Amino acid sequence: MVRFLRGRGHQVRAGLRSRRRAEEVAGLGAETVVADVTADAEDLVEALAGSEVVINAIGAPDPDQASVDLVDRDGVITAIRAAEKAGVSRFVQLSAQFADSPDQGDRLVRSILMAKQISDSVLRRSSLNWTIVRPGTLTDDQPTGHVKIAGHLEPGRVSRADVAAVLVATLEEPLVENQGFDVIGGEIPIPTALASFS
């Protein structure tokens, strides 16, 4: 994500839950700050202060229900409220396919989808200019730069790198402001797919 943002000329402040990865991320040209959504909310406001946009890509480190609720539900809501308080204008949320209809998703991840559904709903009702990106099953495949985007899609797979590129590209496409959409691997170049979203 940092590489894509820097490649588009953005100044990047990367929020990390701990300092362990700070050196690696700083080496990509980003300022690093500790921004733990499960810790003190006021610290998070301070970490976000001065930022124009938040791209939220956090997720629970394991599928345990308590961890999912702590991070994907409550932690994201804390980040949304902190962004509002910090004067952030835009919030791009990495969600998951079927988070808007958990009962249609895979039973194995339904608790995660339900947690994301709640935090996504809070974002939609917030004062922020928002975009919710709901990727299909994530893979470690090489990026293609091509995807399929729509309000709702059949289950599919998409590389993490292509999802990162989509998240960054939303910043330059007004048509996806205050919109949520699914994204899976496809044949359409990312900027074209976003520009044709309706």
mmCIF file of N, CA, C and O in Angstrom, residues 69-167:
data_model
loop_
_atom_site.group_PDB
_atom_site.id
_atom_site.type_symbol
_atom_site.label_atom_id
_atom_site.label_comp_id
_atom_site.label_asym_id
_atom_site.label_seq_id
_atom_site.Cartn_x
_atom_site.Cartn_y
_atom_site.Cartn_z
ATOM 1 N N ASP A 69 -14.235 -9.135 17.190
ATOM 2 C CA ASP A 69 -15.071 -8.047 17.696
ATOM 3 C C ASP A 69 -14.220 -6.864 18.167
ATOM 4 O O ASP A 69 -14.578 -5.708 17.957
ATOM 5 N N LEU A 70 -13.081 -7.162 18.782
ATOM 6 C CA LEU A 70 -12.210 -6.115 19.298
ATOM 7 C C LEU A 70 -11.624 -5.263 18.175
ATOM 8 O O LEU A 70 -11.547 -4.036 18.287
ATOM 9 N N VAL A 71 -11.219 -5.901 17.077
ATOM 10 C CA VAL A 71 -10.530 -5.187 16.000
ATOM 11 C C VAL A 71 -11.473 -4.790 14.865
ATOM 12 O O VAL A 71 -11.622 -3.605 14.542
ATOM 13 N N ASP A 72 -12.120 -5.770 14.231
ATOM 14 C CA ASP A 72 -12.912 -5.509 13.020
ATOM 15 C C ASP A 72 -14.205 -4.746 13.291
ATOM 16 O O ASP A 72 -14.716 -4.078 12.399
ATOM 17 N N ARG A 73 -14.706 -4.854 14.482
ATOM 18 C CA ARG A 73 -15.923 -4.111 14.832
ATOM 19 C C ARG A 73 -15.570 -2.886 15.665
ATOM 20 O O ARG A 73 -15.578 -1.759 15.177
ATOM 21 N N ASP A 74 -15.189 -3.112 16.934
ATOM 22 C CA ASP A 74 -14.971 -1.996 17.853
ATOM 23 C C ASP A 74 -13.766 -1.144 17.460
ATOM 24 O O ASP A 74 -13.811 0.087 17.553
ATOM 25 N N GLY A 75 -12.690 -1.787 17.026
ATOM 26 C CA GLY A 75 -11.489 -1.042 16.655
ATOM 27 C C GLY A 75 -11.712 -0.139 15.461
ATOM 28 O O GLY A 75 -11.258 1.014 15.439
ATOM 29 N N VAL A 76 -12.424 -0.646 14.465
ATOM 30 C CA VAL A 76 -12.707 0.178 13.282
ATOM 31 C C VAL A 76 -13.630 1.331 13.650
ATOM 32 O O VAL A 76 -13.447 2.465 13.185
ATOM 33 N N ILE A 77 -14.618 1.071 14.492
ATOM 34 C CA ILE A 77 -15.506 2.152 14.936
ATOM 35 C C ILE A 77 -14.705 3.220 15.677
ATOM 36 O O ILE A 77 -14.910 4.427 15.470
ATOM 37 N N THR A 78 -13.762 2.791 16.503
ATOM 38 C CA THR A 78 -12.884 3.748 17.191
ATOM 39 C C THR A 78 -12.105 4.580 16.180
ATOM 40 O O THR A 78 -11.966 5.804 16.335
ATOM 41 N N ALA A 79 -11.602 3.928 15.123
ATOM 42 C CA ALA A 79 -10.845 4.649 14.089
ATOM 43 C C ALA A 79 -11.722 5.656 13.355
ATOM 44 O O ALA A 79 -11.285 6.766 13.045
ATOM 45 N N ILE A 80 -12.960 5.281 13.089
ATOM 46 C CA ILE A 80 -13.888 6.192 12.411
ATOM 47 C C ILE A 80 -14.151 7.424 13.281
ATOM 48 O O ILE A 80 -14.082 8.567 12.802
ATOM 49 N N ARG A 81 -14.445 7.188 14.538
ATOM 50 C CA ARG A 81 -14.724 8.306 15.453
ATOM 51 C C ARG A 81 -13.487 9.185 15.636
ATOM 52 O O ARG A 81 -13.589 10.420 15.692
ATOM 53 N N ALA A 82 -12.315 8.549 15.705
ATOM 54 C CA ALA A 82 -11.073 9.314 15.844
ATOM 55 C C ALA A 82 -10.814 10.153 14.606
ATOM 56 O O ALA A 82 -10.357 11.303 14.693
ATOM 57 N N ALA A 83 -11.102 9.595 13.425
ATOM 58 C CA ALA A 83 -10.910 10.339 12.179
ATOM 59 C C ALA A 83 -11.818 11.566 12.137
ATOM 60 O O ALA A 83 -11.395 12.658 11.728
ATOM 61 N N GLU A 84 -13.054 11.406 12.569
ATOM 62 C CA GLU A 84 -13.966 12.546 12.619
ATOM 63 C C GLU A 84 -13.424 13.623 13.555
ATOM 64 O O GLU A 84 -13.404 14.814 13.214
ATOM 65 N N LYS A 85 -12.989 13.193 14.731
ATOM 66 C CA LYS A 85 -12.501 14.143 15.734
ATOM 67 C C LYS A 85 -11.217 14.819 15.286
ATOM 68 O O LYS A 85 -10.959 15.984 15.621
ATOM 69 N N ALA A 86 -10.391 14.100 14.497
ATOM 70 C CA ALA A 86 -9.108 14.640 14.040
ATOM 71 C C ALA A 86 -9.252 15.548 12.823
ATOM 72 O O ALA A 86 -8.275 16.141 12.377
ATOM 73 N N GLY A 87 -10.461 15.648 12.275
ATOM 74 C CA GLY A 87 -10.679 16.517 11.125
ATOM 75 C C GLY A 87 -10.307 15.888 9.794
ATOM 76 O O GLY A 87 -10.129 16.588 8.791
ATOM 77 N N VAL A 88 -10.217 14.555 9.754
ATOM 78 C CA VAL A 88 -9.963 13.852 8.493
ATOM 79 C C VAL A 88 -11.189 14.018 7.603
ATOM 80 O O VAL A 88 -12.324 14.011 8.084
ATOM 81 N N SER A 89 -10.979 14.174 6.295
ATOM 82 C CA SER A 89 -12.128 14.385 5.417
ATOM 83 C C SER A 89 -12.563 13.115 4.680
ATOM 84 O O SER A 89 -13.735 12.968 4.335
ATOM 85 N N ARG A 90 -11.648 12.193 4.453
ATOM 86 C CA ARG A 90 -11.961 11.005 3.634
ATOM 87 C C ARG A 90 -11.512 9.745 4.359
ATOM 88 O O ARG A 90 -10.446 9.703 4.955
ATOM 89 N N PHE A 91 -12.344 8.694 4.294
ATOM 90 C CA PHE A 91 -12.048 7.431 4.965
ATOM 91 C C PHE A 91 -12.333 6.300 3.985
ATOM 92 O O PHE A 91 -13.480 6.117 3.556
ATOM 93 N N VAL A 92 -11.294 5.566 3.626
ATOM 94 C CA VAL A 92 -11.436 4.420 2.719
ATOM 95 C C VAL A 92 -11.295 3.157 3.555
ATOM 96 O O VAL A 92 -10.276 2.950 4.212
ATOM 97 N N GLN A 93 -12.308 2.328 3.511
ATOM 98 C CA GLN A 93 -12.378 1.160 4.378
ATOM 99 C C GLN A 93 -12.195 -0.134 3.588
ATOM 100 O O GLN A 93 -12.929 -0.404 2.633
ATOM 101 N N LEU A 94 -11.215 -0.939 3.972
ATOM 102 C CA LEU A 94 -11.075 -2.285 3.429
ATOM 103 C C LEU A 94 -12.005 -3.191 4.216
ATOM 104 O O LEU A 94 -11.818 -3.414 5.410
ATOM 105 N N SER A 95 -13.007 -3.719 3.549
ATOM 106 C CA SER A 95 -13.974 -4.592 4.188
ATOM 107 C C SER A 95 -13.807 -6.005 3.622
ATOM 108 O O SER A 95 -12.688 -6.493 3.505
ATOM 109 N N ALA A 96 -14.881 -6.665 3.290
ATOM 110 C CA ALA A 96 -14.811 -8.019 2.733
ATOM 111 C C ALA A 96 -16.082 -8.297 1.948
ATOM 112 O O ALA A 96 -17.167 -7.809 2.303
ATOM 113 N N GLN A 97 -15.954 -9.083 0.892
ATOM 114 C CA GLN A 97 -17.127 -9.466 0.118
ATOM 115 C C GLN A 97 -18.125 -10.171 1.036
ATOM 116 O O GLN A 97 -17.736 -10.999 1.869
ATOM 117 N N PHE A 98 -19.386 -9.803 0.904
ATOM 118 C CA PHE A 98 -20.510 -10.299 1.704
ATOM 119 C C PHE A 98 -20.588 -9.665 3.092
ATOM 120 O O PHE A 98 -21.436 -10.056 3.885
ATOM 121 N N ALA A 99 -19.757 -8.662 3.381
ATOM 122 C CA ALA A 99 -19.901 -7.963 4.658
ATOM 123 C C ALA A 99 -21.231 -7.223 4.711
ATOM 124 O O ALA A 99 -21.745 -6.951 5.797
ATOM 125 N N ASP A 100 -21.790 -6.891 3.552
ATOM 126 C CA ASP A 100 -23.090 -6.211 3.522
ATOM 127 C C ASP A 100 -24.246 -7.207 3.569
ATOM 128 O O ASP A 100 -25.402 -6.810 3.684
ATOM 129 N N SER A 101 -23.935 -8.502 3.489
ATOM 130 C CA SER A 101 -24.965 -9.553 3.584
ATOM 131 C C SER A 101 -24.322 -10.820 4.138
ATOM 132 O O SER A 101 -24.140 -11.804 3.413
ATOM 133 N N PRO A 102 -23.929 -10.806 5.431
ATOM 134 C CA PRO A 102 -23.166 -11.913 6.019
ATOM 135 C C PRO A 102 -23.816 -13.281 5.880
ATOM 136 O O PRO A 102 -23.128 -14.294 5.779
ATOM 137 N N ASP A 103 -25.154 -13.321 5.856
ATOM 138 C CA ASP A 103 -25.841 -14.605 5.760
ATOM 139 C C ASP A 103 -25.591 -15.298 4.426
ATOM 140 O O ASP A 103 -25.803 -16.506 4.289
ATOM 141 N N GLN A 104 -25.102 -14.553 3.415
ATOM 142 C CA GLN A 104 -24.801 -15.144 2.118
ATOM 143 C C GLN A 104 -23.334 -15.553 1.992
ATOM 144 O O GLN A 104 -22.938 -16.178 1.018
ATOM 145 N N GLY A 105 -22.515 -15.179 2.977
ATOM 146 C CA GLY A 105 -21.094 -15.487 2.924
ATOM 147 C C GLY A 105 -20.777 -16.860 3.494
ATOM 148 O O GLY A 105 -21.644 -17.564 4.022
ATOM 149 N N ASP A 106 -19.525 -17.228 3.387
ATOM 150 C CA ASP A 106 -19.037 -18.504 3.887
ATOM 151 C C ASP A 106 -19.270 -18.594 5.394
ATOM 152 O O ASP A 106 -18.918 -17.679 6.139
ATOM 153 N N ARG A 107 -19.841 -19.695 5.851
ATOM 154 C CA ARG A 107 -20.138 -19.844 7.280
ATOM 155 C C ARG A 107 -18.883 -19.768 8.131
ATOM 156 O O ARG A 107 -18.932 -19.354 9.291
ATOM 157 N N LEU A 108 -17.744 -20.167 7.580
ATOM 158 C CA LEU A 108 -16.502 -20.174 8.353
ATOM 159 C C LEU A 108 -16.040 -18.769 8.728
ATOM 160 O O LEU A 108 -15.300 -18.600 9.689
ATOM 161 N N VAL A 109 -16.453 -17.775 7.954
ATOM 162 C CA VAL A 109 -16.020 -16.400 8.236
ATOM 163 C C VAL A 109 -17.199 -15.477 8.545
ATOM 164 O O VAL A 109 -17.064 -14.261 8.527
ATOM 165 N N ARG A 110 -18.335 -16.080 8.835
ATOM 166 C CA ARG A 110 -19.544 -15.263 9.029
ATOM 167 C C ARG A 110 -19.411 -14.288 10.197
ATOM 168 O O ARG A 110 -19.899 -13.164 10.146
ATOM 169 N N SER A 111 -18.725 -14.709 11.263
ATOM 170 C CA SER A 111 -18.561 -13.804 12.408
ATOM 171 C C SER A 111 -17.731 -12.585 12.024
ATOM 172 O O SER A 111 -17.997 -11.471 12.486
ATOM 173 N N ILE A 112 -16.736 -12.778 11.154
ATOM 174 C CA ILE A 112 -15.924 -11.657 10.664
ATOM 175 C C ILE A 112 -16.785 -10.739 9.805
ATOM 176 O O ILE A 112 -16.734 -9.510 9.936
ATOM 177 N N LEU A 113 -17.588 -11.327 8.932
ATOM 178 C CA LEU A 113 -18.457 -10.531 8.059
ATOM 179 C C LEU A 113 -19.454 -9.716 8.873
ATOM 180 O O LEU A 113 -19.718 -8.553 8.554
ATOM 181 N N MET A 114 -19.981 -10.309 9.927
ATOM 182 C CA MET A 114 -20.939 -9.586 10.764
ATOM 183 C C MET A 114 -20.276 -8.420 11.482
ATOM 184 O O MET A 114 -20.860 -7.333 11.599
ATOM 185 N N ALA A 115 -19.043 -8.624 11.958
ATOM 186 C CA ALA A 115 -18.321 -7.538 12.618
ATOM 187 C C ALA A 115 -18.055 -6.402 11.638
ATOM 188 O O ALA A 115 -18.216 -5.217 11.965
ATOM 189 N N LYS A 116 -17.651 -6.766 10.411
ATOM 190 C CA LYS A 116 -17.378 -5.747 9.395
ATOM 191 C C LYS A 116 -18.665 -5.047 8.957
ATOM 192 O O LYS A 116 -18.656 -3.848 8.645
ATOM 193 N N GLN A 117 -19.761 -5.781 8.921
ATOM 194 C CA GLN A 117 -21.037 -5.167 8.562
ATOM 195 C C GLN A 117 -21.377 -4.032 9.524
ATOM 196 O O GLN A 117 -21.815 -2.955 9.106
ATOM 197 N N ILE A 118 -21.141 -4.265 10.803
ATOM 198 C CA ILE A 118 -21.451 -3.249 11.811
ATOM 199 C C ILE A 118 -20.562 -2.020 11.637
ATOM 200 O O ILE A 118 -21.046 -0.888 11.605
ATOM 201 N N SER A 119 -19.250 -2.238 11.507
ATOM 202 C CA SER A 119 -18.346 -1.084 11.378
ATOM 203 C C SER A 119 -18.547 -0.362 10.042
ATOM 204 O O SER A 119 -18.463 0.867 9.978
ATOM 205 N N ASP A 120 -18.842 -1.112 8.982
ATOM 206 C CA ASP A 120 -19.131 -0.469 7.695
ATOM 207 C C ASP A 120 -20.370 0.414 7.808
ATOM 208 O O ASP A 120 -20.427 1.515 7.246
ATOM 209 N N SER A 121 -21.371 -0.061 8.537
ATOM 210 C CA SER A 121 -22.604 0.702 8.715
ATOM 211 C C SER A 121 -22.345 1.993 9.491
ATOM 212 O O SER A 121 -22.886 3.053 9.158
ATOM 213 N N VAL A 122 -21.492 1.904 10.497
ATOM 214 C CA VAL A 122 -21.126 3.106 11.261
ATOM 215 C C VAL A 122 -20.418 4.111 10.354
ATOM 216 O O VAL A 122 -20.671 5.322 10.424
ATOM 217 N N LEU A 123 -19.550 3.622 9.482
ATOM 218 C CA LEU A 123 -18.845 4.514 8.557
ATOM 219 C C LEU A 123 -19.819 5.203 7.618
ATOM 220 O O LEU A 123 -19.726 6.425 7.394
ATOM 221 N N ARG A 124 -20.777 4.458 7.085
ATOM 222 C CA ARG A 124 -21.750 5.058 6.164
ATOM 223 C C ARG A 124 -22.568 6.160 6.838
ATOM 224 O O ARG A 124 -22.970 7.120 6.180
ATOM 225 N N ARG A 125 -22.792 6.027 8.132
ATOM 226 C CA ARG A 125 -23.595 7.028 8.848
ATOM 227 C C ARG A 125 -22.748 8.148 9.443
ATOM 228 O O ARG A 125 -23.285 9.062 10.077
ATOM 229 N N SER A 126 -21.438 8.089 9.243
ATOM 230 C CA SER A 126 -20.546 9.091 9.824
ATOM 231 C C SER A 126 -20.574 10.386 9.017
ATOM 232 O O SER A 126 -21.207 10.467 7.965
ATOM 233 N N SER A 127 -19.829 11.366 9.492
ATOM 234 C CA SER A 127 -19.723 12.647 8.789
ATOM 235 C C SER A 127 -18.631 12.627 7.723
ATOM 236 O O SER A 127 -18.417 13.623 7.030
ATOM 237 N N LEU A 128 -17.942 11.507 7.593
ATOM 238 C CA LEU A 128 -16.810 11.409 6.675
ATOM 239 C C LEU A 128 -17.246 11.140 5.242
ATOM 240 O O LEU A 128 -18.288 10.533 4.994
ATOM 241 N N ASN A 129 -16.442 11.577 4.301
ATOM 242 C CA ASN A 129 -16.563 11.160 2.909
ATOM 243 C C ASN A 129 -15.952 9.759 2.857
ATOM 244 O O ASN A 129 -14.771 9.598 3.138
ATOM 245 N N TRP A 130 -16.731 8.728 2.519
ATOM 246 C CA TRP A 130 -16.270 7.361 2.686
ATOM 247 C C TRP A 130 -16.318 6.556 1.392
ATOM 248 O O TRP A 130 -17.063 6.875 0.461
ATOM 249 N N THR A 131 -15.522 5.511 1.378
ATOM 250 C CA THR A 131 -15.589 4.481 0.345
ATOM 251 C C THR A 131 -15.325 3.147 1.039
ATOM 252 O O THR A 131 -14.393 3.032 1.832
ATOM 253 N N ILE A 132 -16.149 2.156 0.737
ATOM 254 C CA ILE A 132 -15.979 0.820 1.307
ATOM 255 C C ILE A 132 -15.654 -0.156 0.181
ATOM 256 O O ILE A 132 -16.444 -0.310 -0.760
ATOM 257 N N VAL A 133 -14.496 -0.787 0.277
ATOM 258 C CA VAL A 133 -14.031 -1.735 -0.741
ATOM 259 C C VAL A 133 -14.159 -3.147 -0.169
ATOM 260 O O VAL A 133 -13.563 -3.457 0.862
ATOM 261 N N ARG A 134 -14.935 -3.995 -0.863
ATOM 262 C CA ARG A 134 -15.205 -5.349 -0.374
ATOM 263 C C ARG A 134 -14.574 -6.385 -1.316
ATOM 264 O O ARG A 134 -15.233 -6.842 -2.252
ATOM 265 N N PRO A 135 -13.321 -6.761 -1.068
ATOM 266 C CA PRO A 135 -12.676 -7.732 -1.952
ATOM 267 C C PRO A 135 -13.153 -9.156 -1.685
ATOM 268 O O PRO A 135 -13.588 -9.495 -0.581
ATOM 269 N N GLY A 136 -13.011 -9.982 -2.733
ATOM 270 C CA GLY A 136 -13.256 -11.404 -2.577
ATOM 271 C C GLY A 136 -12.111 -12.050 -1.801
ATOM 272 O O GLY A 136 -11.359 -11.368 -1.100
ATOM 273 N N THR A 137 -11.960 -13.338 -1.940
ATOM 274 C CA THR A 137 -10.901 -14.064 -1.239
ATOM 275 C C THR A 137 -9.540 -13.536 -1.665
ATOM 276 O O THR A 137 -9.232 -13.476 -2.861
ATOM 277 N N LEU A 138 -8.718 -13.153 -0.703
ATOM 278 C CA LEU A 138 -7.419 -12.554 -1.002
ATOM 279 C C LEU A 138 -6.378 -13.627 -1.299
ATOM 280 O O LEU A 138 -6.332 -14.670 -0.639
ATOM 281 N N THR A 139 -5.543 -13.353 -2.291
ATOM 282 C CA THR A 139 -4.462 -14.264 -2.656
ATOM 283 C C THR A 139 -3.135 -13.516 -2.626
ATOM 284 O O THR A 139 -3.103 -12.283 -2.587
ATOM 285 N N ASP A 140 -2.049 -14.256 -2.672
ATOM 286 C CA ASP A 140 -0.709 -13.668 -2.747
ATOM 287 C C ASP A 140 -0.183 -13.657 -4.171
ATOM 288 O O ASP A 140 1.022 -13.544 -4.397
ATOM 289 N N ASP A 141 -1.072 -13.777 -5.148
ATOM 290 C CA ASP A 141 -0.673 -13.772 -6.553
ATOM 291 C C ASP A 141 -0.058 -12.427 -6.935
ATOM 292 O O ASP A 141 -0.274 -11.414 -6.267
ATOM 293 N N GLN A 142 0.668 -12.422 -8.023
ATOM 294 C CA GLN A 142 1.243 -11.186 -8.537
ATOM 295 C C GLN A 142 0.126 -10.242 -8.988
ATOM 296 O O GLN A 142 -0.932 -10.682 -9.449
ATOM 297 N N PRO A 143 0.334 -8.936 -8.855
ATOM 298 C CA PRO A 143 -0.695 -7.985 -9.300
ATOM 299 C C PRO A 143 -0.868 -8.016 -10.809
ATOM 300 O O PRO A 143 0.086 -8.227 -11.552
ATOM 301 N N THR A 144 -2.101 -7.814 -11.234
ATOM 302 C CA THR A 144 -2.395 -7.761 -12.672
ATOM 303 C C THR A 144 -2.759 -6.355 -13.116
ATOM 304 O O THR A 144 -2.666 -6.030 -14.295
ATOM 305 N N GLY A 145 -3.226 -5.527 -12.154
ATOM 306 C CA GLY A 145 -3.701 -4.195 -12.515
ATOM 307 C C GLY A 145 -5.078 -4.212 -13.141
ATOM 308 O O GLY A 145 -5.580 -3.182 -13.584
ATOM 309 N N HIS A 146 -5.696 -5.391 -13.175
ATOM 310 C CA HIS A 146 -7.020 -5.548 -13.776
ATOM 311 C C HIS A 146 -7.954 -6.209 -12.769
ATOM 312 O O HIS A 146 -7.571 -7.171 -12.084
ATOM 313 N N VAL A 147 -9.200 -5.716 -12.687
ATOM 314 C CA VAL A 147 -10.163 -6.227 -11.718
ATOM 315 C C VAL A 147 -11.565 -6.187 -12.316
ATOM 316 O O VAL A 147 -11.781 -5.718 -13.423
ATOM 317 N N LYS A 148 -12.508 -6.655 -11.521
ATOM 318 C CA LYS A 148 -13.929 -6.510 -11.820
ATOM 319 C C LYS A 148 -14.550 -5.849 -10.599
ATOM 320 O O LYS A 148 -14.295 -6.273 -9.463
ATOM 321 N N ILE A 149 -15.331 -4.815 -10.809
ATOM 322 C CA ILE A 149 -15.927 -4.033 -9.720
ATOM 323 C C ILE A 149 -17.417 -3.861 -9.981
ATOM 324 O O ILE A 149 -17.830 -3.579 -11.107
ATOM 325 N N ALA A 150 -18.214 -4.046 -8.944
ATOM 326 C CA ALA A 150 -19.656 -3.783 -9.025
ATOM 327 C C ALA A 150 -20.198 -3.704 -7.608
ATOM 328 O O ALA A 150 -19.523 -4.090 -6.646
ATOM 329 N N GLY A 151 -21.432 -3.227 -7.493
ATOM 330 C CA GLY A 151 -22.057 -3.156 -6.187
ATOM 331 C C GLY A 151 -22.093 -4.513 -5.514
ATOM 332 O O GLY A 151 -21.844 -4.627 -4.311
ATOM 333 N N HIS A 152 -22.401 -5.549 -6.293
ATOM 334 C CA HIS A 152 -22.390 -6.923 -5.797
ATOM 335 C C HIS A 152 -21.907 -7.843 -6.913
ATOM 336 O O HIS A 152 -22.324 -7.693 -8.052
ATOM 337 N N LEU A 153 -21.031 -8.777 -6.545
ATOM 338 C CA LEU A 153 -20.455 -9.711 -7.517
ATOM 339 C C LEU A 153 -20.550 -11.132 -7.001
ATOM 340 O O LEU A 153 -20.719 -11.373 -5.803
ATOM 341 N N GLU A 154 -20.397 -12.080 -7.926
ATOM 342 C CA GLU A 154 -20.294 -13.480 -7.553
ATOM 343 C C GLU A 154 -19.022 -13.686 -6.731
ATOM 344 O O GLU A 154 -18.100 -12.883 -6.825
ATOM 345 N N PRO A 155 -18.973 -14.709 -5.887
ATOM 346 C CA PRO A 155 -17.745 -14.954 -5.121
ATOM 347 C C PRO A 155 -16.544 -15.065 -6.062
ATOM 348 O O PRO A 155 -16.641 -15.603 -7.166
ATOM 349 N N GLY A 156 -15.419 -14.514 -5.640
ATOM 350 C CA GLY A 156 -14.227 -14.546 -6.477
ATOM 351 C C GLY A 156 -12.972 -14.336 -5.674
ATOM 352 O O GLY A 156 -13.011 -14.161 -4.452
ATOM 353 N N ARG A 157 -11.857 -14.329 -6.380
ATOM 354 C CA ARG A 157 -10.551 -14.153 -5.755
ATOM 355 C C ARG A 157 -9.885 -12.913 -6.349
ATOM 356 O O ARG A 157 -10.174 -12.531 -7.489
ATOM 357 N N VAL A 158 -8.981 -12.328 -5.582
ATOM 358 C CA VAL A 158 -8.258 -11.152 -6.057
ATOM 359 C C VAL A 158 -6.962 -11.047 -5.266
ATOM 360 O O VAL A 158 -6.921 -11.385 -4.082
ATOM 361 N N SER A 159 -5.908 -10.593 -5.921
ATOM 362 C CA SER A 159 -4.623 -10.502 -5.220
ATOM 363 C C SER A 159 -4.617 -9.325 -4.253
ATOM 364 O O SER A 159 -5.253 -8.296 -4.491
ATOM 365 N N ARG A 160 -3.882 -9.500 -3.166
ATOM 366 C CA ARG A 160 -3.741 -8.422 -2.193
ATOM 367 C C ARG A 160 -3.171 -7.170 -2.843
ATOM 368 O O ARG A 160 -3.568 -6.049 -2.514
ATOM 369 N N ALA A 161 -2.221 -7.356 -3.750
ATOM 370 C CA ALA A 161 -1.595 -6.209 -4.406
ATOM 371 C C ALA A 161 -2.601 -5.438 -5.253
ATOM 372 O O ALA A 161 -2.586 -4.205 -5.284
ATOM 373 N N ASP A 162 -3.479 -6.155 -5.950
ATOM 374 C CA ASP A 162 -4.490 -5.465 -6.750
ATOM 375 C C ASP A 162 -5.488 -4.738 -5.844
ATOM 376 O O ASP A 162 -5.956 -3.645 -6.187
ATOM 377 N N VAL A 163 -5.813 -5.320 -4.706
ATOM 378 C CA VAL A 163 -6.706 -4.639 -3.766
ATOM 379 C C VAL A 163 -6.050 -3.361 -3.244
ATOM 380 O O VAL A 163 -6.692 -2.312 -3.156
ATOM 381 N N ALA A 164 -4.767 -3.430 -2.920
ATOM 382 C CA ALA A 164 -4.050 -2.232 -2.465
ATOM 383 C C ALA A 164 -4.102 -1.150 -3.535
ATOM 384 O O ALA A 164 -4.321 0.031 -3.236
ATOM 385 N N ALA A 165 -3.925 -1.556 -4.789
ATOM 386 C CA ALA A 165 -3.973 -0.587 -5.889
ATOM 387 C C ALA A 165 -5.362 0.029 -6.018
ATOM 388 O O ALA A 165 -5.499 1.225 -6.305
ATOM 389 N N VAL A 166 -6.393 -0.774 -5.803
ATOM 390 C CA VAL A 166 -7.766 -0.254 -5.855
ATOM 391 C C VAL A 166 -7.989 0.759 -4.731
ATOM 392 O O VAL A 166 -8.548 1.837 -4.947
ATOM 393 N N LEU A 167 -7.565 0.421 -3.519
ATOM 394 C CA LEU A 167 -7.746 1.335 -2.389
ATOM 395 C C LEU A 167 -7.120 2.693 -2.674
ATOM 396 O O LEU A 167 -7.721 3.740 -2.411
#
